[in-house]
Every structure is written in C-alpha cells, then in structure tokens.
Tab-separated table of C-alpha atoms in Angstrom:
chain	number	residue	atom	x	y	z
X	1	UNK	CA	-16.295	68.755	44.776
X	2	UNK	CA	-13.173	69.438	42.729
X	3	UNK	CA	-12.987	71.903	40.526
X	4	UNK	CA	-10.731	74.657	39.178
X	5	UNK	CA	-10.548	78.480	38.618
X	6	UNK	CA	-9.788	80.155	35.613
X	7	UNK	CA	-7.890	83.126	34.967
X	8	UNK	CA	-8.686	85.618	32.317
X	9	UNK	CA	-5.383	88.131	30.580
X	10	UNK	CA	-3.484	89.326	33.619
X	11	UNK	CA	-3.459	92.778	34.111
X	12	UNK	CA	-7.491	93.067	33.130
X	13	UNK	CA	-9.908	92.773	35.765
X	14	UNK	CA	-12.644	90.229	35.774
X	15	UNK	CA	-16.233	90.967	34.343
X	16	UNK	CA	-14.735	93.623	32.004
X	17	UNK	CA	-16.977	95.064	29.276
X	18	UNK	CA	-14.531	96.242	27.182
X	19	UNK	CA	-13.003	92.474	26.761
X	20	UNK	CA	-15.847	90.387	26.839
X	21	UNK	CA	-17.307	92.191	24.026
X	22	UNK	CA	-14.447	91.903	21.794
X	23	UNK	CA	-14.710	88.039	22.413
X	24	UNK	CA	-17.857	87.950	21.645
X	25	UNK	CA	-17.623	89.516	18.444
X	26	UNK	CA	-14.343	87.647	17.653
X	27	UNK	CA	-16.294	84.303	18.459
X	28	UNK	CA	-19.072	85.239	16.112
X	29	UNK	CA	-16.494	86.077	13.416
X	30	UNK	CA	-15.227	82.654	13.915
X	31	UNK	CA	-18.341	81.060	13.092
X	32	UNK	CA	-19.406	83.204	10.869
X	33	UNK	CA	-16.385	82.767	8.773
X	34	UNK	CA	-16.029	78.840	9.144
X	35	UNK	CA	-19.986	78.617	8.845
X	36	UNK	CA	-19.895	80.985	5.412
X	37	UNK	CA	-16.876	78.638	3.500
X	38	UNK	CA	-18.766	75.169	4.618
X	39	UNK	CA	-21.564	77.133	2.699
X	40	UNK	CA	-19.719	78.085	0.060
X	41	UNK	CA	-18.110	75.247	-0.721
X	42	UNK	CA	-20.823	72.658	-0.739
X	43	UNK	CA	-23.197	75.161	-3.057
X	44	UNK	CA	-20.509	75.998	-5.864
X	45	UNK	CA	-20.014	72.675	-8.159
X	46	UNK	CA	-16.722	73.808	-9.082
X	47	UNK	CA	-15.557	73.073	-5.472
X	48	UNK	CA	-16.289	70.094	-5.029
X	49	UNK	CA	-12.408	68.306	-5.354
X	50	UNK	CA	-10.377	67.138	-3.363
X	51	UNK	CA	-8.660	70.014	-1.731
X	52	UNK	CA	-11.412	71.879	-1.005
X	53	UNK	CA	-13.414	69.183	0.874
X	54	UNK	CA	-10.147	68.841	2.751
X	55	UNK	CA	-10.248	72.235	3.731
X	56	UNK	CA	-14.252	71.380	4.540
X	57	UNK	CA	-12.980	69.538	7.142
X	58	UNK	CA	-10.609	72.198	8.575
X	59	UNK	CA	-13.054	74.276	8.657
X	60	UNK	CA	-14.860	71.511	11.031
X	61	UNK	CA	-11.898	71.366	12.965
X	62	UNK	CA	-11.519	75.152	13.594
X	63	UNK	CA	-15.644	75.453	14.287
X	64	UNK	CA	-15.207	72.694	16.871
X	65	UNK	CA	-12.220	74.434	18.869
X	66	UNK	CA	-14.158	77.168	19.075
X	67	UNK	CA	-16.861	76.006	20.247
X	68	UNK	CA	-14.607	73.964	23.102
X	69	UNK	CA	-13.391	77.348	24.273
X	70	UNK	CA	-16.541	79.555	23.891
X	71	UNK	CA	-18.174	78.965	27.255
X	72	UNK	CA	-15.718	79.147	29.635
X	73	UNK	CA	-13.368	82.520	27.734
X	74	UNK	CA	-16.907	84.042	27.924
X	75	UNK	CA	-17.121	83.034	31.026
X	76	UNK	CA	-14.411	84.753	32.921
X	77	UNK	CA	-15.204	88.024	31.653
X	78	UNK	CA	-18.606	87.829	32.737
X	79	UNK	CA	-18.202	86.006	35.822
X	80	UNK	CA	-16.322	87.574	39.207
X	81	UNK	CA	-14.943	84.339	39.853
X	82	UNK	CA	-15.400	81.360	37.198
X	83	UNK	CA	-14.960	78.068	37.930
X	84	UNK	CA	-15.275	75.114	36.105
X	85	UNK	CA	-15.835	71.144	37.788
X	86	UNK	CA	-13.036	68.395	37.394
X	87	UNK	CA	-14.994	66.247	35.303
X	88	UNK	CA	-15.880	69.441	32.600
X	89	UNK	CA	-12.575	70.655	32.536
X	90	UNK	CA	-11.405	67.089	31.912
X	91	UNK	CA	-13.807	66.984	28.446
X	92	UNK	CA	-12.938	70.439	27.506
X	93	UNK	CA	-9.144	69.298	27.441
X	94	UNK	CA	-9.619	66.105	25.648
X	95	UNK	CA	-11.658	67.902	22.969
X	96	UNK	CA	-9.675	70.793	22.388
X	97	UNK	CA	-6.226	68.200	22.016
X	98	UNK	CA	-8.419	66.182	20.202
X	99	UNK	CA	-9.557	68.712	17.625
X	100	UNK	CA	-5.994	70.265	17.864
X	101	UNK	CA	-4.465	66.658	16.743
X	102	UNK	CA	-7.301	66.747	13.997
X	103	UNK	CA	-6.410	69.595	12.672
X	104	UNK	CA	-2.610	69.325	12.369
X	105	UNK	CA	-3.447	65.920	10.406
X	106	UNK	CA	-5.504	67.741	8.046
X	107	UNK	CA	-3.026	69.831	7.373
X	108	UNK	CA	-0.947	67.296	6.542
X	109	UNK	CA	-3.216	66.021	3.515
X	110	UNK	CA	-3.551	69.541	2.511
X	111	UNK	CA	0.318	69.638	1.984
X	112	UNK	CA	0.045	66.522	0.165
X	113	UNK	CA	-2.685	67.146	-2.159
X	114	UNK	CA	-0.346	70.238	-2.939
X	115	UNK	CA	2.395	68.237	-3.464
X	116	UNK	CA	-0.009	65.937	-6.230
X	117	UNK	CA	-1.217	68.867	-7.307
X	118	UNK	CA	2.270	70.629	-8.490
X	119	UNK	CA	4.251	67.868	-8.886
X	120	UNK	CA	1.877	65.454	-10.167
X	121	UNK	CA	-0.744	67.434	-12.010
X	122	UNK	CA	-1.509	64.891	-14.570
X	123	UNK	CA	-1.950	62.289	-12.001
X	124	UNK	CA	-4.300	64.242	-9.428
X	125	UNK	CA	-7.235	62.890	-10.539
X	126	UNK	CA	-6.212	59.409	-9.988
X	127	UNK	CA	-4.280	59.741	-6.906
X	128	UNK	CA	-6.434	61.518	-5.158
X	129	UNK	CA	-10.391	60.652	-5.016
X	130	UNK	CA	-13.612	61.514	-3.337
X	131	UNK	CA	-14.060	58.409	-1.867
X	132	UNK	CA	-10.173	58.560	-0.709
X	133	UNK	CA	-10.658	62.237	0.970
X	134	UNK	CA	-13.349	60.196	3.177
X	135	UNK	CA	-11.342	57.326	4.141
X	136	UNK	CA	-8.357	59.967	4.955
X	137	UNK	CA	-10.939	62.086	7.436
X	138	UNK	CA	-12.151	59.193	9.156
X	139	UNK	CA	-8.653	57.546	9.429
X	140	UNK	CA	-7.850	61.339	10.708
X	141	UNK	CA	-10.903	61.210	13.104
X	142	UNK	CA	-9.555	58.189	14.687
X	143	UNK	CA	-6.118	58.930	14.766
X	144	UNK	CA	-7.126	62.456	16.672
X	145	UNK	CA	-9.626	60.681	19.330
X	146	UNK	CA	-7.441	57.637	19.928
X	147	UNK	CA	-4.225	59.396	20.684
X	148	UNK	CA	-5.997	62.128	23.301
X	149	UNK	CA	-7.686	59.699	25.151
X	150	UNK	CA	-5.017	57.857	27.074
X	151	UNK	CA	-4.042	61.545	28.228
X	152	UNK	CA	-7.486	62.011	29.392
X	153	UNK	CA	-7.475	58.780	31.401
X	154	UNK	CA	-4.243	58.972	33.307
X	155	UNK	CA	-5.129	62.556	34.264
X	156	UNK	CA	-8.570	61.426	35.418
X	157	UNK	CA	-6.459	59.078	38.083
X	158	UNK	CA	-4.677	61.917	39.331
X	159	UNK	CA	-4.682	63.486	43.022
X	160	UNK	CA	-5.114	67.838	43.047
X	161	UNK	CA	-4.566	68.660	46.389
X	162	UNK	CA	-2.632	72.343	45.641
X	163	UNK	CA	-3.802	75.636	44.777
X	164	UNK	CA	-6.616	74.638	41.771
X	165	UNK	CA	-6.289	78.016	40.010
X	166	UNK	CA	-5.585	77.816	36.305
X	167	UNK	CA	-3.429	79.746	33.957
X	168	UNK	CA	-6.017	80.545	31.436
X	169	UNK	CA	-9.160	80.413	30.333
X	170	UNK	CA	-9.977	76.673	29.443
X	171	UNK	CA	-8.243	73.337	30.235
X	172	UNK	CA	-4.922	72.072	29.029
X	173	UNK	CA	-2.707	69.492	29.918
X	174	UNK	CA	0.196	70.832	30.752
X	175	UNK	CA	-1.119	73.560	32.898
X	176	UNK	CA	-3.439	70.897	35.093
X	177	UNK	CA	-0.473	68.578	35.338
X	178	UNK	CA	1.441	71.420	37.131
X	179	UNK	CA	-1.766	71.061	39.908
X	180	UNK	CA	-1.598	67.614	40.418
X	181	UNK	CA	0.393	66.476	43.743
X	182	UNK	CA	0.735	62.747	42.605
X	183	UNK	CA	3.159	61.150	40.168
X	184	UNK	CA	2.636	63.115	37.179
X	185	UNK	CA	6.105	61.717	34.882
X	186	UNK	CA	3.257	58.895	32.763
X	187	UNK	CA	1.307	61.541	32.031
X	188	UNK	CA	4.211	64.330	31.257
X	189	UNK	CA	5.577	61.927	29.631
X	190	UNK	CA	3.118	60.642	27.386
X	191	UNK	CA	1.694	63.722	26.816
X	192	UNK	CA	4.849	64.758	25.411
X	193	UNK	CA	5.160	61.856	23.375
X	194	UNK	CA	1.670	62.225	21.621
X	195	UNK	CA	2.999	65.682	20.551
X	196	UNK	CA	6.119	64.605	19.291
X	197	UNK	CA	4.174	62.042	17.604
X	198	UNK	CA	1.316	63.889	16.163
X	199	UNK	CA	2.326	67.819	15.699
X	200	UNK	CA	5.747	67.287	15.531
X	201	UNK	CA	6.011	64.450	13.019
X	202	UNK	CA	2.968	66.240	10.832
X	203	UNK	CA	4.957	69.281	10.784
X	204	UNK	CA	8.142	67.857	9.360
X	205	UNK	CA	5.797	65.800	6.926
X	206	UNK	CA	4.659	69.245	5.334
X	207	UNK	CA	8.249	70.628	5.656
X	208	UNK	CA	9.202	67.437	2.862
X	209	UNK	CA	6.121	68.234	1.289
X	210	UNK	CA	7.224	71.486	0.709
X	211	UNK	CA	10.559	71.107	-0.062
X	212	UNK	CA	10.056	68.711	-2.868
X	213	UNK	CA	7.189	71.388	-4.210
X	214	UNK	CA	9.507	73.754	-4.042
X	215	UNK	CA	12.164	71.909	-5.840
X	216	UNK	CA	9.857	71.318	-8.695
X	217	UNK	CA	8.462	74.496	-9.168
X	218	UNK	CA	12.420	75.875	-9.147
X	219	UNK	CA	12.686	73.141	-11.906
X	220	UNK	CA	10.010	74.693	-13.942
X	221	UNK	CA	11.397	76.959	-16.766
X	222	UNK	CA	8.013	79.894	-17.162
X	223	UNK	CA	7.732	82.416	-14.434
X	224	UNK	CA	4.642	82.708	-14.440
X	225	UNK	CA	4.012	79.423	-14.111
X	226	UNK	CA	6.263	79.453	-11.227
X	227	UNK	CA	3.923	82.535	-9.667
X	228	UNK	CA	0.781	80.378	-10.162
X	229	UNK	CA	2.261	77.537	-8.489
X	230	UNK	CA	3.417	79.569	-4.993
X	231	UNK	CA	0.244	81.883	-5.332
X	232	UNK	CA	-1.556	78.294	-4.692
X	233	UNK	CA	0.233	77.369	-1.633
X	234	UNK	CA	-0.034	80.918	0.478
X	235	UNK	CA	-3.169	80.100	1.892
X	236	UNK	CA	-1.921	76.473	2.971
X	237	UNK	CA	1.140	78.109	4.486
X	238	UNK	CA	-0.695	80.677	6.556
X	239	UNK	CA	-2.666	78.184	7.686
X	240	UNK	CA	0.268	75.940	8.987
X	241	UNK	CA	2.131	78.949	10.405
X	242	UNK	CA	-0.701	79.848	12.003
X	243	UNK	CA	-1.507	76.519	13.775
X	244	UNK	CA	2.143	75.527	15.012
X	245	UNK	CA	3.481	78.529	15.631
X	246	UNK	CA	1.769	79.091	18.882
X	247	UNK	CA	1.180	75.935	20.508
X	248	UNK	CA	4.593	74.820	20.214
X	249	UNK	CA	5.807	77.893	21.585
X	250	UNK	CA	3.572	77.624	24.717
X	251	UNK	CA	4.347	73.804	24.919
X	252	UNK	CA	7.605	74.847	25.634
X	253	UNK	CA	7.308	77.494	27.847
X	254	UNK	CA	5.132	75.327	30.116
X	255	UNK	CA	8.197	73.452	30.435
X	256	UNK	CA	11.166	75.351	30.144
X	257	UNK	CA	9.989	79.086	30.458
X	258	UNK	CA	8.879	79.187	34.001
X	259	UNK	CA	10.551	81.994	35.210
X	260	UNK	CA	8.730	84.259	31.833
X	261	UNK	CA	5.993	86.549	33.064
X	262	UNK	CA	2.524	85.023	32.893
X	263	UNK	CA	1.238	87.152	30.356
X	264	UNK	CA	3.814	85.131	27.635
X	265	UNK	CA	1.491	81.902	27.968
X	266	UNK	CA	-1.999	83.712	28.427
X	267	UNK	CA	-1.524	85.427	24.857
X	268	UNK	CA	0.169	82.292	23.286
X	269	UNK	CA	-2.877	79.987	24.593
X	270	UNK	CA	-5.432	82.350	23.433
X	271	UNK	CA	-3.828	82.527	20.173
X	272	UNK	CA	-3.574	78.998	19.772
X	273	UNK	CA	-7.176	77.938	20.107
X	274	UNK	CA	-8.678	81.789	18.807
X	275	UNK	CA	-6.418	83.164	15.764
X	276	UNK	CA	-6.561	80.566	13.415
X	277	UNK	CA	-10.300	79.815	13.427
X	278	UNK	CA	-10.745	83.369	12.615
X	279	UNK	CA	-7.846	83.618	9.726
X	280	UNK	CA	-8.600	80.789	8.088
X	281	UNK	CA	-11.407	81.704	6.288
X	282	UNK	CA	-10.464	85.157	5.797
X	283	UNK	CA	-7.456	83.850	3.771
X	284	UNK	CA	-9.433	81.287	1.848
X	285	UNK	CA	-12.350	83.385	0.955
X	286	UNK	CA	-9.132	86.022	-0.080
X	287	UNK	CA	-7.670	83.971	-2.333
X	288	UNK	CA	-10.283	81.791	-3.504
X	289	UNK	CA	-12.886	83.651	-6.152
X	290	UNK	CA	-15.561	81.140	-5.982
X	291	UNK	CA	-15.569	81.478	-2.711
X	292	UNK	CA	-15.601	85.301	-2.546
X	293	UNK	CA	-18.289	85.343	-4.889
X	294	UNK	CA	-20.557	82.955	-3.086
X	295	UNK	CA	-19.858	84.786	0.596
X	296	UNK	CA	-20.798	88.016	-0.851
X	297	UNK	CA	-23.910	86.240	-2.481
X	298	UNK	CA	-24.971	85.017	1.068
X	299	UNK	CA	-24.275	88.280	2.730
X	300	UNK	CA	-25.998	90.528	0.392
C-alpha cells in the first residue's frame, strides 16, 4: 500500500534521545500552556468579553495543531524508519491547513476587536457581543474546513509513483505535490489560491487594522494614554508575527528556493506548526494579570 517516509532535522540521526526528549517536553509545554489559559479564562468572570473568548478559540486552534503533529514528530525520533499510510497523511494535511486557515481568521477578529477597542471604545460593547463572537467562530470554522477540503480531494486523485520520502515530519501540500507524477498545476494552483485567499488577504486585513489603530492612537494627545493603547496590542502582534512569519517563508521556498539546503524548510516547517502554540500563552499569561494570577493559582 502507499505510503510515505518522513524525515526528521537533517544532520540528526533517527531514534535520537537527545531530540525526542526535547519534543516531548516542548509538546507538553504546548498543552500545558494552551490547556492552563482555556482554564483561566473560563474561571475568572472578569474574562469573559469579547477578546478574550476570541483568544479562547486560538488557543483551540494552537491545541489542535499540535495535536495534528504530535504523533508522527514523535515518531521519527523514536522510530528507525517512520512511515506514515496515504490515506493518514492525507487527514493529517487537511487538518493541520485546516487549523492553520482557522487560526489566521482568528487573528483577524482579534485585530478587529482591537481596532473597536481603541478606536471605538465607547461603542465596544455594542459592536461587539457574546452572541456575535459565536457566530464569528462558527462562520470561521466553516470558512477553515470548506476552503482545505477541495485541496484534500484533488490530492486524493493523484498518482505517486517517485521516491515517497518526505521533507519533514508530517504532511503538507506542497511537499506531497512535489511526489506526485500526474498533473499536479489544479492542485498547485489552487492550493496557491486558497493561500492567497485566506493568509494572504487576513494578513493585509490586520495590516489596515493596524494602521488605522495606529493613526488614532498618534491622534491621541496623553502619552500615557498612548502607552496603554500599544501595551494592549503587543501580545496580538507577537501572535501574528509569529504565525505568518514562517509559513509564508516556507511557502515560498517550496517554490522558488529549491536550490537552498534542506535544513532552511525543516526548521521553517517545524516552526510553523511548533513555536506559536508554545508562545502564545506564554505572552498572554505575561501580559495579562488575571491570567497570571489564575495559572499560578492552578499550579501551586
């Protein structure tokens, strides 16, 4: 039966100790972390508003690209030759574009409930509702597992009749397109089109986003009013430097940086699906006292 090989960091030998425990421990402070601010957020009162049951659902997001990943990274550190069948590394791919796409929309409603939020703060309350945030996550939901699937089903009609051995760790698109031996332009092509379509037009959304926040809080005459409004926005802009950073920079290596050496996509991959799960929370519960407070409650 089909199925592919995964690759681990080149340059480290499979079933490694020494980097399958850091995984390990960096998984567990992934969902730790995301596990602690769903905690912490749905016990303190004060929390529940808008913004922070948006960033519920980021958390959601990050928990459930880890856990796409968590098998199979595990995997080829404690396997001499891991291997994973057609059909599984078809699912893993869909769900970790799928959560990917959920997650860059969510960040997109973050960056607007910012934008209420400074712009608008005597209209926050109206403009932006409980029962609003809902409607938004399931429209996001939808949006997220609607747009994926078509790339799912026009690689699932592909021939593989090369060498099946993958770049990294789990399945992506572009690096199982480069396998297939059939016509692969629909699928390139789509594929690239969902990401211009989804990541790219979210990110220049929160670019306007931010440049209108930024022109109002220039337009505001107090420093330290000024300083209270960008001290509120760090934590969303870590979070959106930390999600597009990488995955647009491996998107276009896969296509334009072939003759880079492979460790350039390994680390950007890996980064992609493992750094911001584990930031995230670090920078809320940072900046956030209520959080902080309730964390250290839990872990004491």
């Amino acid at each position: 039966p089909l199925a592919f090989i995964l690759t681990g960091i080149p340059g480290v030998a499979v079933s490694s100790p020494w980097a399958a425990v850091p995984l390990c421990c960096l998984y567990l402070l992934t969902l730790l972390g995301n596990c602690c601010l769903l905690w912490a957020i749905r016990a303190e009162r004060a929390l529940h508003t808008p913004g922070y049951q948006l960033l519920s659902m980021l958390a959601l997001a990050d928990l459930g690209l880890s856990l796409c990943t968590l098998s199979t990274v595990l995997a080829v550190f404690c396997a001499p030759a891991a291997s994973l069948p057609f059909q599984a590394c078809l699912a893993q791919m869909y769900f970790i574009h799928t959560f990917s796409t959920i997650e860059s929309r969510v960040l997109v409603a973050m960056a607007f409930d910012r934008f209420v939020a400074i712009c608008h703060p005597l209209r926050y309350g109206s403009v932006l509702s409980g029962s609003l945030v809902a409607r938004a996550g399931v429209l996001i939901v939808l949006r997220g597992t609607s747009v994926v699937l078509p790339v799912a089903a026009l690689m699932a009609r592909l021939p593989f009749c090369r060498a099946r051995l993958l770049s990294h760790s789990f399945c992506l698109h572009q690096d199982m397109l480069r396998l297939a031996c059939g016509d692969v332009r629909p699928s390139s092509w789509y594929g690239l089109s969902a990401v211009i379509l989804t990541e790219g037009l979210d990110s220049l959304a929160i670019l306007l986003s931010y440049v209108l926040i930024l022109r109002a809080i220039l337009g505001t005459i107090s420093p330290g009013a000024r300083a209270k409004a960008f001290s509120t926005c760090i934590c969303h802009l870590c979070a959106v430097l930390l999600f597009y950073i990488p995955p647009i920079s491996l998107s276009v290596i896969h296509r334009f940086g072939k003759h880079l050496p492979p460790l350039a996509p390994t680390l950007l991959a890996d980064a992609s699906v493992l750094v911001p799960p584990v930031l995230n929370p670090l920078v809320y519960s940072w900046k956030t006292k209520q959080i902080r407070r309730r964390i250290l409650l839990l872990l004491c």
